[in-house]
Coordinates of C-alpha atoms and ligand atoms in Angstrom, one line a residue:
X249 CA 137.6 -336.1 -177.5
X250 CA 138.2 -336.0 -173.8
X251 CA 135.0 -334.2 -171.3
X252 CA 136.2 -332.5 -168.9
X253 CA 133.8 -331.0 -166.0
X254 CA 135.1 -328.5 -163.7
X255 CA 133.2 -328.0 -160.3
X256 CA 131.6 -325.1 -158.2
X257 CA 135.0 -324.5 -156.3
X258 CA 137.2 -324.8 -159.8
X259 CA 135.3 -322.1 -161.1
X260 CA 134.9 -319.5 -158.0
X261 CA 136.5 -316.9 -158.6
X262 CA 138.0 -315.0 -161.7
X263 CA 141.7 -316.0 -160.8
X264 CA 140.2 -319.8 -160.6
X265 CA 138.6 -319.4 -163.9
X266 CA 142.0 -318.3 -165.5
X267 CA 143.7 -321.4 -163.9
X268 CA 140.9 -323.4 -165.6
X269 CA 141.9 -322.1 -168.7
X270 CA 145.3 -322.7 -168.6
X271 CA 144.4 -326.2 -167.9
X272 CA 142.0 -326.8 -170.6
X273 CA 144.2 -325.2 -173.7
X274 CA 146.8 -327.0 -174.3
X275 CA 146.0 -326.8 -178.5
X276 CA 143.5 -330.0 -178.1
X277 CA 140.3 -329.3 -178.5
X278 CA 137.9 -330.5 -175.6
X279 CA 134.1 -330.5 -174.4
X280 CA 134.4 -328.8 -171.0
X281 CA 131.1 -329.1 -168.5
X282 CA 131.4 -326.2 -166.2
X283 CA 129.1 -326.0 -162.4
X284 CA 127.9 -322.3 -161.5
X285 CA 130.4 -320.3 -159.7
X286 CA 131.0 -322.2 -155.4
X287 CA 127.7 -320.9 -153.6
X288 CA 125.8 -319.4 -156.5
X289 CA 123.4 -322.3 -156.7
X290 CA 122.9 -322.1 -153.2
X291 CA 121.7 -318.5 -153.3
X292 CA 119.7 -319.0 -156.2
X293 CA 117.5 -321.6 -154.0
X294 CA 117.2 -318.8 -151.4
X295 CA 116.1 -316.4 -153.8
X296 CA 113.6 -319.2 -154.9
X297 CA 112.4 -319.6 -151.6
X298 CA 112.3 -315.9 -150.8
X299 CA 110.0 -315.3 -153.7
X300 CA 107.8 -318.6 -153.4
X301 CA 107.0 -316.9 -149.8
X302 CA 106.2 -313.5 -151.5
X303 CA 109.3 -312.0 -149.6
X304 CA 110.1 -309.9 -152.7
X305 CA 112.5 -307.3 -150.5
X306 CA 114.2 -310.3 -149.4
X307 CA 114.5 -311.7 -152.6
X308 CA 115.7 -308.1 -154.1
X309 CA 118.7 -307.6 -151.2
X310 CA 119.9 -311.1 -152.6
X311 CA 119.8 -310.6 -156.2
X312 CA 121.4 -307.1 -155.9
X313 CA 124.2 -308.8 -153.7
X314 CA 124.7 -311.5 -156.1
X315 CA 125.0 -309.4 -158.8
X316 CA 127.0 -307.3 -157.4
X317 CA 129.4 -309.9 -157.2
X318 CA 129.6 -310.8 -160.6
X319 CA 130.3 -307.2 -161.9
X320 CA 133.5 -307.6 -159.6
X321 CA 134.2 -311.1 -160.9
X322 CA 133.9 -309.6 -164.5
X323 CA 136.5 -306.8 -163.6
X324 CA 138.6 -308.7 -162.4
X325 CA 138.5 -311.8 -165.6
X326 CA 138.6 -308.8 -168.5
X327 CA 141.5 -307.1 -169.6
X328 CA 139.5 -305.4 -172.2
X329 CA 137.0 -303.4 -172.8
X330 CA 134.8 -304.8 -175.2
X331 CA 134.3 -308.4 -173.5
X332 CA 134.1 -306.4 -170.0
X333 CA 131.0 -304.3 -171.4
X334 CA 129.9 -306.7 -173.6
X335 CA 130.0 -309.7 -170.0
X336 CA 128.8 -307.0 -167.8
X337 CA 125.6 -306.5 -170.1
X338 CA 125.1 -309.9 -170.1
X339 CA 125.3 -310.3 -166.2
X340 CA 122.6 -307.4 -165.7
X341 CA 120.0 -309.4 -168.3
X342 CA 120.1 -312.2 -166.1
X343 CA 119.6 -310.1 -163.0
X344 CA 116.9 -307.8 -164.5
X345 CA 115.3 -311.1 -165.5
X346 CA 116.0 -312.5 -161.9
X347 CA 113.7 -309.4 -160.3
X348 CA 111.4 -309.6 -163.2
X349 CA 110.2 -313.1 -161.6
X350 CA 108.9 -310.9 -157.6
X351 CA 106.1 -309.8 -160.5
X352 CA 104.8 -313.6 -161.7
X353 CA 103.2 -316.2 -160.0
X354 CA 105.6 -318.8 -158.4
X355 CA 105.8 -322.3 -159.4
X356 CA 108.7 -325.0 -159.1
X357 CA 108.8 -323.6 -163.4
X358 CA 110.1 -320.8 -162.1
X359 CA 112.3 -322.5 -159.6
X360 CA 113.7 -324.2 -162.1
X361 CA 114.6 -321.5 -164.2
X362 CA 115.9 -319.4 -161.1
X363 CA 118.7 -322.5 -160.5
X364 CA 119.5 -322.8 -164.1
X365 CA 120.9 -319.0 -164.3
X366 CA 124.3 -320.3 -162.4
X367 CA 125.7 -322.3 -164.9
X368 CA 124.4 -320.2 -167.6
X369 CA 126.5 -317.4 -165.9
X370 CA 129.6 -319.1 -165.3
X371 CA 130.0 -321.1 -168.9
X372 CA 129.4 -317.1 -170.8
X373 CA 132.0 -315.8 -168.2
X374 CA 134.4 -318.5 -169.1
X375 CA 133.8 -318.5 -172.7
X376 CA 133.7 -314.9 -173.1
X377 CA 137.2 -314.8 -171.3
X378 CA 139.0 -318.0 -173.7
X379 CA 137.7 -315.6 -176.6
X380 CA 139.1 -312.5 -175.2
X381 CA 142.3 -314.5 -175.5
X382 CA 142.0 -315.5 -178.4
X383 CA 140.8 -318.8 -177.9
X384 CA 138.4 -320.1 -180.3
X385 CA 135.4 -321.0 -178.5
X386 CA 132.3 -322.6 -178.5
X387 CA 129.3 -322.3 -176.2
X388 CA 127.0 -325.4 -176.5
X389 CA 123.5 -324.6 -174.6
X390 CA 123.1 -327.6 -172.7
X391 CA 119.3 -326.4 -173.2
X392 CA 119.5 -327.5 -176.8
X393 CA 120.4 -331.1 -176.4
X394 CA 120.6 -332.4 -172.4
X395 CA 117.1 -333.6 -171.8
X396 CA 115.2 -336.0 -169.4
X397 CA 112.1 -338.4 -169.8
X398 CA 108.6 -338.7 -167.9
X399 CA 111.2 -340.5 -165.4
X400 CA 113.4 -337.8 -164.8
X401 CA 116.0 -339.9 -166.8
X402 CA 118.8 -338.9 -169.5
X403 CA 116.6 -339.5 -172.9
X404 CA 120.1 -341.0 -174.4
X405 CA 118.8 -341.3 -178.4
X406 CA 117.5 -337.8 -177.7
X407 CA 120.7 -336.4 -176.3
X408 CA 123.0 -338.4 -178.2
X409 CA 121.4 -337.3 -181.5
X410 CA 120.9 -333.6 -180.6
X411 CA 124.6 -333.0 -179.2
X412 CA 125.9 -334.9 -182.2
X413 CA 123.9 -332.1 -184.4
X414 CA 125.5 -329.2 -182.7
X415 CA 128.7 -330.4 -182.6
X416 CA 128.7 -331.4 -186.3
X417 CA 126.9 -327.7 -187.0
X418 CA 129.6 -326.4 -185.5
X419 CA 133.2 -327.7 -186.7
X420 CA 136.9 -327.0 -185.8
X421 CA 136.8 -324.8 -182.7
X422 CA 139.6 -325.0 -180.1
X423 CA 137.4 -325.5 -177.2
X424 CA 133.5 -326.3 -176.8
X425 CA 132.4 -325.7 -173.2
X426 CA 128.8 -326.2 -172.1
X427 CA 126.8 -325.8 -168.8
X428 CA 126.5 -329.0 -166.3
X429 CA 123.3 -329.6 -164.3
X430 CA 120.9 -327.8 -166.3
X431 CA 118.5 -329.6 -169.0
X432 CA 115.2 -329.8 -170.5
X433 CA 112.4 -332.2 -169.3
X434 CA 109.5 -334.3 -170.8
X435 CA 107.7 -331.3 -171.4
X436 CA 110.4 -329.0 -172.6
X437 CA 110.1 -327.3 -169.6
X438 CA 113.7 -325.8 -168.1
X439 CA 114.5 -328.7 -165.4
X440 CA 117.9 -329.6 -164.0
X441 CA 119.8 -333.5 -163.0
X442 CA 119.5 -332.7 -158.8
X443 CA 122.2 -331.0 -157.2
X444 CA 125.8 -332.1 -157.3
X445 CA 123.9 -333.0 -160.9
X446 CA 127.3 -331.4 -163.2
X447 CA 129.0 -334.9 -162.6
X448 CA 126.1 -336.2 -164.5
X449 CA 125.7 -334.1 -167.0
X450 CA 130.2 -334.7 -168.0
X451 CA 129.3 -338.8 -167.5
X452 CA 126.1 -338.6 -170.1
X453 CA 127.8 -336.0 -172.6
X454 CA 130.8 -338.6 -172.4
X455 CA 128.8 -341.9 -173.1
X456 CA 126.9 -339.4 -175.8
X457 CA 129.6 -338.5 -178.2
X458 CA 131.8 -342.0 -177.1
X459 CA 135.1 -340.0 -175.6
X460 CA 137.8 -341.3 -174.9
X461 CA 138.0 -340.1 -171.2
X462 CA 135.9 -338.2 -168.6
X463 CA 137.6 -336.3 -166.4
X464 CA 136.1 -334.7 -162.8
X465 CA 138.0 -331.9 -161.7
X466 CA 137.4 -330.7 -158.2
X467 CA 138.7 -329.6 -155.4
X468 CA 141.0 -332.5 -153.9
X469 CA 143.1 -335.1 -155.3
X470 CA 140.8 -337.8 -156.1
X471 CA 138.6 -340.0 -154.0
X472 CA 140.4 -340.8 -150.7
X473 CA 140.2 -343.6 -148.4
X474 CA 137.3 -341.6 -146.0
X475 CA 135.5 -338.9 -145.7
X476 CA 138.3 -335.7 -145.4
X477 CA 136.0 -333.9 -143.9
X478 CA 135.3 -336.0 -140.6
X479 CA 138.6 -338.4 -140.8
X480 CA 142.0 -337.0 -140.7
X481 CA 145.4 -338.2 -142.9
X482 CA 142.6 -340.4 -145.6
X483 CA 144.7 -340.7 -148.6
X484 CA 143.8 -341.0 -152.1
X485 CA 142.4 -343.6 -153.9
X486 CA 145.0 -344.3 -157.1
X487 CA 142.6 -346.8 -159.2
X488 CA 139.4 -348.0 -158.5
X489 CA 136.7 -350.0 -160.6
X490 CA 133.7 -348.8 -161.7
X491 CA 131.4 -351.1 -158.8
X492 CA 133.4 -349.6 -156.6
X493 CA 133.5 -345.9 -157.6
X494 CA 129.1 -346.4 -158.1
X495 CA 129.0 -348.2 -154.5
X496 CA 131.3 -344.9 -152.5
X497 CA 129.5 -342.7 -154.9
X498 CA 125.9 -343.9 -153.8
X499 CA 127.0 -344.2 -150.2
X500 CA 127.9 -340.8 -150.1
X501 CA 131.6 -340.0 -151.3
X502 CA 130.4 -336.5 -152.2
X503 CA 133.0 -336.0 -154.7
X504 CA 131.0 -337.9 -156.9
X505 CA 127.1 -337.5 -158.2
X506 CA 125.4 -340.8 -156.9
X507 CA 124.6 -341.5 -160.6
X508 CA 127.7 -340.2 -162.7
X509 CA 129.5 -344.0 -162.8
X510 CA 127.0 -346.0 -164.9
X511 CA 126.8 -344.1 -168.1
X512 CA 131.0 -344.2 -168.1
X513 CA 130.5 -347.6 -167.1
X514 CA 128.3 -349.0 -170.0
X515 CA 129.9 -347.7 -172.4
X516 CA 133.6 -348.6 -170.9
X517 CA 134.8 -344.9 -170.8
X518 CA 137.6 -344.3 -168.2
X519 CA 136.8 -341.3 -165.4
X520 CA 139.8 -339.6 -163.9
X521 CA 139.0 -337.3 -160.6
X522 CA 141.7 -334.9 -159.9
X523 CA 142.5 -331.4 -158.7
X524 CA 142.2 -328.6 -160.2
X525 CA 144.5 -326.6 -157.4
X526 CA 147.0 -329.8 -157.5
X527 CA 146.8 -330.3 -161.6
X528 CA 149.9 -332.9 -161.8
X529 CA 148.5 -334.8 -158.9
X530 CA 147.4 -338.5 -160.2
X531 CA 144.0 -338.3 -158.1
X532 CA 142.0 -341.5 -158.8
X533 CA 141.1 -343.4 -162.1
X534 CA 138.2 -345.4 -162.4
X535 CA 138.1 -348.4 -165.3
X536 CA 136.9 -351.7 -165.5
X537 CA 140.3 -352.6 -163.7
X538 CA 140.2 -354.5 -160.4
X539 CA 142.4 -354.2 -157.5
X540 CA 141.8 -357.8 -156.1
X541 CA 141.3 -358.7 -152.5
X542 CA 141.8 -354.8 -151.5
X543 CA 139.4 -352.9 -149.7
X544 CA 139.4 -349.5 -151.0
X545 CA 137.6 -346.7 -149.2
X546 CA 134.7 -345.9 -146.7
X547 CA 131.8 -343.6 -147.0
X548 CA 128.7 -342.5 -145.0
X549 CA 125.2 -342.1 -146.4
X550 CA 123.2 -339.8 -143.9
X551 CA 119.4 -339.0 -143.3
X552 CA 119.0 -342.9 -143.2
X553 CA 115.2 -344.4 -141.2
X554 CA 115.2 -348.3 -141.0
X555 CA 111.9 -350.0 -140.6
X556 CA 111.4 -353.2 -139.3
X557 CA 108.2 -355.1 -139.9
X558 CA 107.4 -358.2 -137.3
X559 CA 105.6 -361.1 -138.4
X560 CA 104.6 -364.3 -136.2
X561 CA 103.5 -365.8 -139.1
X562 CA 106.2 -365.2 -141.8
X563 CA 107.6 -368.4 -142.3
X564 CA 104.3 -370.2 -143.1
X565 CA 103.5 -367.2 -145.7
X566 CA 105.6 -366.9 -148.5
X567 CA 104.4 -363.9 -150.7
X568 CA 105.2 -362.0 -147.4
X569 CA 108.2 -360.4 -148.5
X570 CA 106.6 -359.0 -151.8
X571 CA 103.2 -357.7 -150.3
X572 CA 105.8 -355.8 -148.1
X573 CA 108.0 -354.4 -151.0
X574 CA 105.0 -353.7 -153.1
X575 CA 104.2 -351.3 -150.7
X576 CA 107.8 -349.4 -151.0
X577 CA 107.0 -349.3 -154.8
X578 CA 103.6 -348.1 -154.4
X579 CA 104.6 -345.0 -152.9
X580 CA 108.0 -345.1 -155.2
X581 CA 110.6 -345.1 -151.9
X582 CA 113.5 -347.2 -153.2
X583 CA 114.9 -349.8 -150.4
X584 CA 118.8 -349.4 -149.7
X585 CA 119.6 -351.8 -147.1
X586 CA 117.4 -355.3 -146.4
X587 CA 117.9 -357.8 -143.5
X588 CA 115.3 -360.5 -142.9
X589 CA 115.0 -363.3 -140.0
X590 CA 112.4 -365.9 -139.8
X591 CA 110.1 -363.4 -138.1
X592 CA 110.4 -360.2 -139.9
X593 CA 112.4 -358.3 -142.1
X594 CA 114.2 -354.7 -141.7
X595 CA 115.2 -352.0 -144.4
X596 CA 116.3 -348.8 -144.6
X597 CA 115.4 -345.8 -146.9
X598 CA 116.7 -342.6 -147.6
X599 CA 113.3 -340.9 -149.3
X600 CA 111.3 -340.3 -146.1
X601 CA 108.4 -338.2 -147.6
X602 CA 106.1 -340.8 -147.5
X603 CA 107.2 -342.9 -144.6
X604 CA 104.3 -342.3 -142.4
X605 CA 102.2 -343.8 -145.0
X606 CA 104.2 -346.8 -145.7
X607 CA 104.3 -347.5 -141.8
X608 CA 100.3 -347.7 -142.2
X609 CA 100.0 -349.9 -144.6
X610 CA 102.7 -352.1 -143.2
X611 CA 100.9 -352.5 -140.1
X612 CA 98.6 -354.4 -141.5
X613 CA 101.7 -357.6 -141.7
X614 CA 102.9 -357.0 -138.0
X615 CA 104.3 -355.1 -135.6
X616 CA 106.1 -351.7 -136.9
X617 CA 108.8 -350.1 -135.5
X618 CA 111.0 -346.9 -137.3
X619 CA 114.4 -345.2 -136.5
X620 CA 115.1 -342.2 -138.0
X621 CA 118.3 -340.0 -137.8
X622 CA 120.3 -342.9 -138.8
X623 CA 123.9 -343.3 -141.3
X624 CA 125.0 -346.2 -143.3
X625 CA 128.6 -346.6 -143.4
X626 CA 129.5 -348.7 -146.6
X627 CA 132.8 -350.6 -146.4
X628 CA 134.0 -350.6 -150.3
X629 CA 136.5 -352.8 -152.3
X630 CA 137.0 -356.0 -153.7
X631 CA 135.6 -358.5 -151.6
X632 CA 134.5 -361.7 -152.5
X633 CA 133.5 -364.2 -149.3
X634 CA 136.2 -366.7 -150.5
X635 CA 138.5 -363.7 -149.3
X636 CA 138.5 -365.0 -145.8
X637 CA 138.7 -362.3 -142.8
X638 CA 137.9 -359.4 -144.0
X639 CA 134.2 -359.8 -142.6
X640 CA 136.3 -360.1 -139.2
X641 CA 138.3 -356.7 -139.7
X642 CA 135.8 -354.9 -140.4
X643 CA 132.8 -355.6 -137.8
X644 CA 136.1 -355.7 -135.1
X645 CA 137.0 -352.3 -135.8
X646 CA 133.3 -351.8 -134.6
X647 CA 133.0 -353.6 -131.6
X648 CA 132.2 -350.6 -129.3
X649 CA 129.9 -349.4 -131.8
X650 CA 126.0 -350.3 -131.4
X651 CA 124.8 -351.8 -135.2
X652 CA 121.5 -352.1 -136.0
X653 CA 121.7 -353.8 -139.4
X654 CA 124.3 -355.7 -141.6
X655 CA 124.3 -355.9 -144.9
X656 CA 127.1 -358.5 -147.2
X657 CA 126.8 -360.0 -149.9
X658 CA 124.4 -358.1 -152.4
X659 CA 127.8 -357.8 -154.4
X660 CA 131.3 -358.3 -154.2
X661 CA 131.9 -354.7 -153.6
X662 CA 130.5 -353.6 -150.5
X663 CA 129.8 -354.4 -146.7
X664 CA 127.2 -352.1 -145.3
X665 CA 126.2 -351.1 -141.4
X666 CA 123.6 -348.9 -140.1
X667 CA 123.9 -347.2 -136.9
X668 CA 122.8 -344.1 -135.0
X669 CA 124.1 -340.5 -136.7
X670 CA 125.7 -340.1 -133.4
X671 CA 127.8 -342.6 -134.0
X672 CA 129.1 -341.9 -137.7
X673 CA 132.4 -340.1 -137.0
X674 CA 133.7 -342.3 -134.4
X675 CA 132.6 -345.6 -136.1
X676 CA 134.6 -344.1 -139.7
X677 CA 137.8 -343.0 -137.7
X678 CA 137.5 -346.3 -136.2
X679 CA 137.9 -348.2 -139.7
X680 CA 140.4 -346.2 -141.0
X681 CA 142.3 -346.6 -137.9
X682 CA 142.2 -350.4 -138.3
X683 CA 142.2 -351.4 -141.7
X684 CA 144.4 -348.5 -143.4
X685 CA 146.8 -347.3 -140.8
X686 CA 150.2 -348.7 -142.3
Ligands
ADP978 P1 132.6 -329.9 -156.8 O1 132.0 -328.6 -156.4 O2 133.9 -329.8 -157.6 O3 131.6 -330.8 -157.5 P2 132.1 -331.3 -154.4 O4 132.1 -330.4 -153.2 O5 130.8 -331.8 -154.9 O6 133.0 -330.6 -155.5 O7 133.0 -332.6 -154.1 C1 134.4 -332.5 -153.5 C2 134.3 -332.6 -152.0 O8 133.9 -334.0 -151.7 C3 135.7 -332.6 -151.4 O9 136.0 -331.2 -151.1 C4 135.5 -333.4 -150.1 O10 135.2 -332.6 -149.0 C5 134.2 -334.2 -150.3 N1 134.4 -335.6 -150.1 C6 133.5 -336.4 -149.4 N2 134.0 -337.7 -149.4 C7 135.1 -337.7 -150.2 C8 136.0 -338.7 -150.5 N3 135.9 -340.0 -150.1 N4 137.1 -338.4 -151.3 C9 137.3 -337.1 -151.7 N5 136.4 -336.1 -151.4 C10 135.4 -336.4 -150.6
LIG979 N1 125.6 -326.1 -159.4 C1 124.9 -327.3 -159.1 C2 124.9 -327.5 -157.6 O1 125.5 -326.7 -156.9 C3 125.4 -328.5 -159.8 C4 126.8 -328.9 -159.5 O2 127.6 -328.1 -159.0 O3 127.2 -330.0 -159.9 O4 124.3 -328.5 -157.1
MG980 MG1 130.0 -332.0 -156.8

């Protein structure tokens, strides 16, 4: 069976819902992984945050306004009258439960449960709708079998076995769709994969019941060359291989969840991106396939700080390097980027909550110095050092740009830079301009 996960955008409005539908039913049955409707989780976090302030009027204007735009979304999806009253009861449950919450106390339990309602909305609007058609349909609660560990990491054996269950219970339908993003955690508790987290949730179900593909439907034709939003005329991406798909997803190609690759990738399962306006495009396919000596595409991770820890003494004291890492693990900041010289040693991080600490305790090995507000710009493809010159193209389309670190070598797959936010857009438009312009 094929998963197939359609996005915020690919679900926003009734008229995208019915395209969805006429995508998905072609008489072979799939497990579809549907996001909450575009900007629905977004206002479920401000409703969060109106009520964990005790702003229950503010919270109350919001809900009402959301709501109110689902009752249209419902009158415009139902030709009937039965799944229209039937959808329209179910919309005002969530809501009456969504104002129910301005009377209890507020904890990130309830925040939890405040973000699930999105994708518990959209899957019983799209389900409700394939039935009205006469589409045999099955809702799978995600609830019932996505769960994570004490680590905040897919329990596999758990959600392997448990999805397995409910599809077995629940034979021969046309169509089984099920809500991304949303799980349980360790303690039962409602909890969710972290936004952007519906990727996830279609990459886990996919290396769960062994499919035979996992397909990412969003809003453009695949991963492109740059980011589309800062670099014009970036072009799509036809294949790429799973490194390289995990290295642009992690250096933030948002098209993709940071973590969606590896499941697909252990278990060898191929993921197709492509668009759900543009459904005949060929978008991108990721597979164990290589496209040798080619570099791919470029990305930007933002909200980067480097620290760089001087040490007179480093060369004599070997240890050095692990007292300074055991510090990062202590306070469980996870290290993207790592230069060293004989004197000291740089990294960056993306997790700044405890940087203030770490900087303390690192003090006591040398001299300290941080930069915040910096980017990483990752450089992706196949690139092994025997391919000679490609080191050269790349740091020459960024001569007029000030770097601060370089990073080659950690794998084939990428060459990394870190340099000032200010200097993100021109440094991308610069490397497309000299390595893909034709
Ligand atoms: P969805 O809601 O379907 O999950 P997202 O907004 O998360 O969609 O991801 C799609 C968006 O990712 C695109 O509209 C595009 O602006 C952005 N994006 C960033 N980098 C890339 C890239 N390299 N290739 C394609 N899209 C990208
Ligand atoms: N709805 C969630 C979010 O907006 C999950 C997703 O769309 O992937 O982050
Ligand atoms: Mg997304």
């Amino acid at each position: 069976m094929k998963v197939l996960k359609f996005g915020g955008t690919s679900v926003g409005s009734a008229a995208r819902m019915k395209d969805v539908a006429n995508l998905v039913c072609d008489g072979i049955p799939k497990l579809v992984v549907l996001s909450a409707m575009s900007g629905t989780t977004n206002s479920l976090l401000e409703i969060a945050d109106y009520l964990y302030k005790k702003n229950s009027s503010g919270a109350m204007e919001l809900i009402n306004s959301l709501e109110q735009k689902y009752q249209v979304v419902c009158d415009e999806l139902y030709s009937s009258e039965k799944y229209l009253s039937e959808t329209k009861a179910f919309i005002k449950e969530k809501f009456d439960y969504l104002r129910s919450l301005s009377k209890s106390i507020f904890t990130t339990f309830e925040e939890k449960c405040i973000v699930a309602q999105g994708e518990l909305i959209s899957t019983r609007l799209f389900t409700n709708y394939l039935l009205e058609k006469g589409v045999n349909t099955c809702l799978l609660p995600a609830l019932d079998y996505m769960r994570i560990d004490k680590n905040a990491e897919p329990d596999m054996a758990y959600i392997t076995e448990h999805l397995k269950e409910l599809l077995d219970a629940n034979p021969g339908y046309d169509q089984y769709i099920t809500q991304g993003f949303i799980c349980t955690n360790f303690y039962g508790e409602t909890d969710n994969l972290q936004r952007g987290g519906s990727d996830y949730t279609a990459s886990i179900i996919g290396a769960a019941i062994e499919a035979e593909e996992i397909q990412i439907w969003t809003d453009i034709d695949g991963m492109h060359n740059n980011d589309p939003r800062f670099v014009e005329g970036t072009d799509p991406v036809p294949f790429l291989h799973f490194e390289e798909a995990a290295e642009l997803a992690y250096f933030g190609a948002k098209i993709l969840h940071p973590t969606c690759i590896l499941p697909a990738k252990l278990h060898n399962i191929p993921v197709r991106l492509l668009n759900t306006m543009d459904p005949t495009a060929h978008g991108t396919l990721i597979s164990n396939e290589i496209n040798k000596g080619k570099i791919e595409a470029i990305a930007a991770k933002d909200g980067i700080a480097s620290i760089k820890i001087k040490s007179g003494r480093m060369l004599l004291a070997y240890g050095f390097l692990r007292k300074v890492f055991e510090i990062f693990e202590t306070y469980q900041t996870s290290i993207d980027m790592i230069t060293t010289s004989e004197v000291g040693v740089s990294v960056s991080i993306d997790n700044l909550k405890h940087l203030d600490e770490i900087v303390n305790d690192l003090k006591k090995f040398g001299t300290v110095t941080v930069e915040t507000d910096m980017v990483i710009i990752c450089v992706v493809g196949d690139l092994p050092y025997q391919n000679v010159g490609f080191q050269a193209q790349v740091v020459s389309a960024l001569k007029d740009i000030p770097i601060r670190m370089i990073s080659y070598g950690g794998s084939n797959y990428n060459i990394s830079f870190l340099i000032k936010s200010e200097d993100k857009v021109r440094a991308l438009r610069a490397l497309s301009a000299h390595i893909f312009t034709k």
